JSON list of C-alpha atoms in Angstrom, two decimals:
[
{"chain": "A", "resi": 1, "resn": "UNK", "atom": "CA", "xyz": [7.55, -4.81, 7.15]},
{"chain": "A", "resi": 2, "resn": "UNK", "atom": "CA", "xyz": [8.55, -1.99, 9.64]},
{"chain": "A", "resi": 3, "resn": "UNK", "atom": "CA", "xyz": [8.88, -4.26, 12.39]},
{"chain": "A", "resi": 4, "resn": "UNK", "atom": "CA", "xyz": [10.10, -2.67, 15.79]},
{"chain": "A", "resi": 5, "resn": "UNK", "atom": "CA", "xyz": [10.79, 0.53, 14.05]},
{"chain": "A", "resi": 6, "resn": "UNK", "atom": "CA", "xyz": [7.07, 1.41, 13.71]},
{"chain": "A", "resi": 7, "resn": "UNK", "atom": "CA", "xyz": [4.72, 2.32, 16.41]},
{"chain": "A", "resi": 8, "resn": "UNK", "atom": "CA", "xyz": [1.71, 3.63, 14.67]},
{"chain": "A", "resi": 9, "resn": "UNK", "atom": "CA", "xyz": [0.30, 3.51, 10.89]},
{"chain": "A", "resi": 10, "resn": "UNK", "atom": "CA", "xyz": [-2.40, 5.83, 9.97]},
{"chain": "A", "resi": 11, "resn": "UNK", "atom": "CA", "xyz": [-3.94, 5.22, 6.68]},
{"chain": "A", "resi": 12, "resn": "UNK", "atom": "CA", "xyz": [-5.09, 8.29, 4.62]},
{"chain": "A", "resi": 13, "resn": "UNK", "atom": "CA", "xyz": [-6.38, 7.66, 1.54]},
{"chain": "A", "resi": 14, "resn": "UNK", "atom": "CA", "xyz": [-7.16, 3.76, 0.01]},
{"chain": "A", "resi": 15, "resn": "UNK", "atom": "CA", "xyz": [-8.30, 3.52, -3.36]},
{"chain": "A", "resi": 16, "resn": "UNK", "atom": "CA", "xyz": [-9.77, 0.10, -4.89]},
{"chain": "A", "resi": 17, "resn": "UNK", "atom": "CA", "xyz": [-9.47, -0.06, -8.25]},
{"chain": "A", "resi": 18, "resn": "UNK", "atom": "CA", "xyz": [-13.02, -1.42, -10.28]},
{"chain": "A", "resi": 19, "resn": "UNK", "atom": "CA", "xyz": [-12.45, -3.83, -13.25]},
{"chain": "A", "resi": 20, "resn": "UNK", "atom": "CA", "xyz": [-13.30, -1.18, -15.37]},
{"chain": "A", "resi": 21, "resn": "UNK", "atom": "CA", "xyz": [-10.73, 1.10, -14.24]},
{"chain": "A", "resi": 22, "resn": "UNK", "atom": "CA", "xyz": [-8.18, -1.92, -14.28]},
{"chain": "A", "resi": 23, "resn": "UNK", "atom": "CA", "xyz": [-9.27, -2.15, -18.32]},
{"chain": "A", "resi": 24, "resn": "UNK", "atom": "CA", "xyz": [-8.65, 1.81, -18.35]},
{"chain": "A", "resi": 25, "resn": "UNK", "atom": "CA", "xyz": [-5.61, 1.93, -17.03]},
{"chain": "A", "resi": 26, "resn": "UNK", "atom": "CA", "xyz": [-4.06, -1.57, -18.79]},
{"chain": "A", "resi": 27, "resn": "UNK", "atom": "CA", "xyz": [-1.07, 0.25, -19.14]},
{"chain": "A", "resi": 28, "resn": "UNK", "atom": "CA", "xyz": [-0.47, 0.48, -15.45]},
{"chain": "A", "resi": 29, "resn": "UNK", "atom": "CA", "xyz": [-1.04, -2.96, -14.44]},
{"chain": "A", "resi": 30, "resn": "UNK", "atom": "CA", "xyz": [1.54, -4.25, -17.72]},
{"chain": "A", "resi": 31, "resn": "UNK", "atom": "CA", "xyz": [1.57, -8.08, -17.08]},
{"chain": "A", "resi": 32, "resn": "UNK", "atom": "CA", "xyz": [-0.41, -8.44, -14.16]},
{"chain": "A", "resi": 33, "resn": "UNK", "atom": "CA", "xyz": [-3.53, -10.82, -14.74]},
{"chain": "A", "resi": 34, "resn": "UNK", "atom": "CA", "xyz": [-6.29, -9.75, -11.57]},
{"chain": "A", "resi": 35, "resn": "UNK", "atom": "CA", "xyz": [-9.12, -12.71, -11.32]},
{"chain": "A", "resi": 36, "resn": "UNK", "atom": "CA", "xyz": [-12.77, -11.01, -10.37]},
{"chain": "A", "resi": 37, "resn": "UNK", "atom": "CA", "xyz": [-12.05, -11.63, -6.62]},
{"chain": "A", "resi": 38, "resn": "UNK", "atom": "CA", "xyz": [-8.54, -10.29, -6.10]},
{"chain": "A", "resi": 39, "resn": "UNK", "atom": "CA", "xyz": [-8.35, -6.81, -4.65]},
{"chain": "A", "resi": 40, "resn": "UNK", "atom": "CA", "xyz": [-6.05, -3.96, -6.82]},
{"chain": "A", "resi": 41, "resn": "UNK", "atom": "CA", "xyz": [-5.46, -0.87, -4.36]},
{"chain": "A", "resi": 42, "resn": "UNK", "atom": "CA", "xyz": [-3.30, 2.38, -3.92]},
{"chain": "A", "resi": 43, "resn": "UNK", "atom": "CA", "xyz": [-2.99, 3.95, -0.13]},
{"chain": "A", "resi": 44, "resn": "UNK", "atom": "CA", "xyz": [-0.92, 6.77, 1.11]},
{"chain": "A", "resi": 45, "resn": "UNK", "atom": "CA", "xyz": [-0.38, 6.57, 4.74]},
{"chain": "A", "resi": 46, "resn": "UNK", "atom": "CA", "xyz": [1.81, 8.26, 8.16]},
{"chain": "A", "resi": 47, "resn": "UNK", "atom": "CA", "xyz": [4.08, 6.05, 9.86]},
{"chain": "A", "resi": 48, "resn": "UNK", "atom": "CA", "xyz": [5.02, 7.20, 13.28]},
{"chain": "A", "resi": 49, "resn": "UNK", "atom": "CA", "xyz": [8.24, 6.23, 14.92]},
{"chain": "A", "resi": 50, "resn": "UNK", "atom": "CA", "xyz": [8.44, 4.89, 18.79]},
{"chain": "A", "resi": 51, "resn": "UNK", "atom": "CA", "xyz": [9.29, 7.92, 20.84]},
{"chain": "A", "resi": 52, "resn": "UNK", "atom": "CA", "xyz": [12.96, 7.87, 21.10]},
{"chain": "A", "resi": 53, "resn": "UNK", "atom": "CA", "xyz": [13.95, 6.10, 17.85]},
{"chain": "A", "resi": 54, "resn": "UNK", "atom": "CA", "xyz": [14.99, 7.90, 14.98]},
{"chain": "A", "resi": 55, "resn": "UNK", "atom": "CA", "xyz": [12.32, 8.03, 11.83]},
{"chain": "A", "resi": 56, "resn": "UNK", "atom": "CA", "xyz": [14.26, 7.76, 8.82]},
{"chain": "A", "resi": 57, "resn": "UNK", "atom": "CA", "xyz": [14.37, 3.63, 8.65]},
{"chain": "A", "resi": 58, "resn": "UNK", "atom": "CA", "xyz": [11.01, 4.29, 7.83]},
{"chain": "A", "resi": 59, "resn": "UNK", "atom": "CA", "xyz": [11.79, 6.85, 4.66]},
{"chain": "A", "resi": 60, "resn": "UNK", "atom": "CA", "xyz": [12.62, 4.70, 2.88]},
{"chain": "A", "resi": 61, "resn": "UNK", "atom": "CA", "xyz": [10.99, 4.96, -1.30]},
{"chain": "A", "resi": 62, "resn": "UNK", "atom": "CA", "xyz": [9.03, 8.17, -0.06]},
{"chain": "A", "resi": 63, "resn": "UNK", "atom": "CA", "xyz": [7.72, 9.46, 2.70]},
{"chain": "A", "resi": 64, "resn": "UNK", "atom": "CA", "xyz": [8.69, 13.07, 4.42]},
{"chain": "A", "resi": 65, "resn": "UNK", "atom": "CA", "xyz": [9.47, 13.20, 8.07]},
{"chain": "A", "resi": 66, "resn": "UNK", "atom": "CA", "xyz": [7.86, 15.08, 10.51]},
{"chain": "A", "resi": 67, "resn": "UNK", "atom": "CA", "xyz": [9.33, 14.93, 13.61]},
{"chain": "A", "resi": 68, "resn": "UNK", "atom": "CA", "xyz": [8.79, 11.30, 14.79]},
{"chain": "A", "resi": 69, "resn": "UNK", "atom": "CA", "xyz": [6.55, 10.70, 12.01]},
{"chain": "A", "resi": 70, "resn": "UNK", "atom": "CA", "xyz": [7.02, 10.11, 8.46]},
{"chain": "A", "resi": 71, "resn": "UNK", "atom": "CA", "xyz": [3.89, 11.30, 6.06]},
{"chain": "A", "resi": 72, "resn": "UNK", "atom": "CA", "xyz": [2.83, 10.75, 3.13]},
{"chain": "A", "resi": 73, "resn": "UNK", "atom": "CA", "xyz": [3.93, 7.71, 2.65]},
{"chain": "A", "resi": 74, "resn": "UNK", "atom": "CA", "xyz": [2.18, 5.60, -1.04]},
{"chain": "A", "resi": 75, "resn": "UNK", "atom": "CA", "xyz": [2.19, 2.15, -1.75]},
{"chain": "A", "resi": 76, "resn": "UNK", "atom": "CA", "xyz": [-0.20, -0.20, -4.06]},
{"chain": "A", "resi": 77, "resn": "UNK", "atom": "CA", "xyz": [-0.64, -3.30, -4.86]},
{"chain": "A", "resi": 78, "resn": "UNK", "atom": "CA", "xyz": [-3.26, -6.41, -4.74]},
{"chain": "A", "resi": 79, "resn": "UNK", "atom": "CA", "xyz": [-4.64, -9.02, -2.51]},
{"chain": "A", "resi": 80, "resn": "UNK", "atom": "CA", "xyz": [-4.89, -12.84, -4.24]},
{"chain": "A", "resi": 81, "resn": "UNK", "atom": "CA", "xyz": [-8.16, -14.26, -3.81]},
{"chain": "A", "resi": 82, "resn": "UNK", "atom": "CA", "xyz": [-7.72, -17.58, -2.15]},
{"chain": "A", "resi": 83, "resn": "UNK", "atom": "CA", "xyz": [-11.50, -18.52, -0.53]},
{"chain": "A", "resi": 84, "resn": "UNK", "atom": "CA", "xyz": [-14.20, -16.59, 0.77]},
{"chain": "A", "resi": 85, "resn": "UNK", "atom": "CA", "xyz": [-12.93, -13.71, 3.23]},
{"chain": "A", "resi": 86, "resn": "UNK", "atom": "CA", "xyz": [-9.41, -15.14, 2.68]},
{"chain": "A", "resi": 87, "resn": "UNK", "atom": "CA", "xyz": [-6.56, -13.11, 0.42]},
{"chain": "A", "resi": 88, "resn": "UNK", "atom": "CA", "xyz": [-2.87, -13.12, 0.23]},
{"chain": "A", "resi": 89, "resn": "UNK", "atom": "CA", "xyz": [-0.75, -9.96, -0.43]},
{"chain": "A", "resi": 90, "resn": "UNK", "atom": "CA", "xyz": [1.02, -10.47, -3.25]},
{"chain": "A", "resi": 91, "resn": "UNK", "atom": "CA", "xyz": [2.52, -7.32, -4.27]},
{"chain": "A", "resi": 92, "resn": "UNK", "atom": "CA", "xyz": [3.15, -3.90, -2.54]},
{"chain": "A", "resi": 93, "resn": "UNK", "atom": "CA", "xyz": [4.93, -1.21, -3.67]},
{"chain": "A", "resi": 94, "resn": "UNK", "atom": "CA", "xyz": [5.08, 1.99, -5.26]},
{"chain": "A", "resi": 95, "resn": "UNK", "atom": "CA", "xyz": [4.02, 0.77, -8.49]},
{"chain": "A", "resi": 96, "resn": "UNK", "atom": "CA", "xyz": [2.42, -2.34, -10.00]}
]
């Protein structure tokens, strides 16, 4: 997504989302229909610039920079189920 403008990701926090907190939360994932086998997540995450380029083509939606980083980045999302060890993203974000 960040292409040539990214050097480094570091993830900070990834939360995967249960079916019961799914049924919970119904209100957050309005329209979305999860099968047992697809993945629902959250993540923040860093995003550090190559040295020499300048970090905010990364800012974009949120994120703070930090000299050539940009922290605190969030995103969610889910990953489709299509066979055994084998998903597709199919949405990321910064909200469902």
């Amino acid at each position: 997504m960040y292409g040539d403008n990214m050097e480094l990701c570091e993830f900070k926090t990834i939360k995967i989302y249960s079916a019961e907190e799914i049924e919970e939360n119904a209100e957050l994932f309005q329209d979305l229909k999860f099968s047992d086998n697809d993945i629902v997540f959250a993540a923040t995450y860093d995003l550090k610039a190559p040295d020499g380029m300048d970090p905010t083509p990364l800012t974009p939606a949120n994120g703070e920079e930090d000299g050539q980083w940009v922290r605190d980045k969030y995103a969610c999302g889910y990953l489709k189920f299509v066979s055994e060890g084998e998903y597709v993203l199919e949405s990321w974000g910064t909200s469902f």
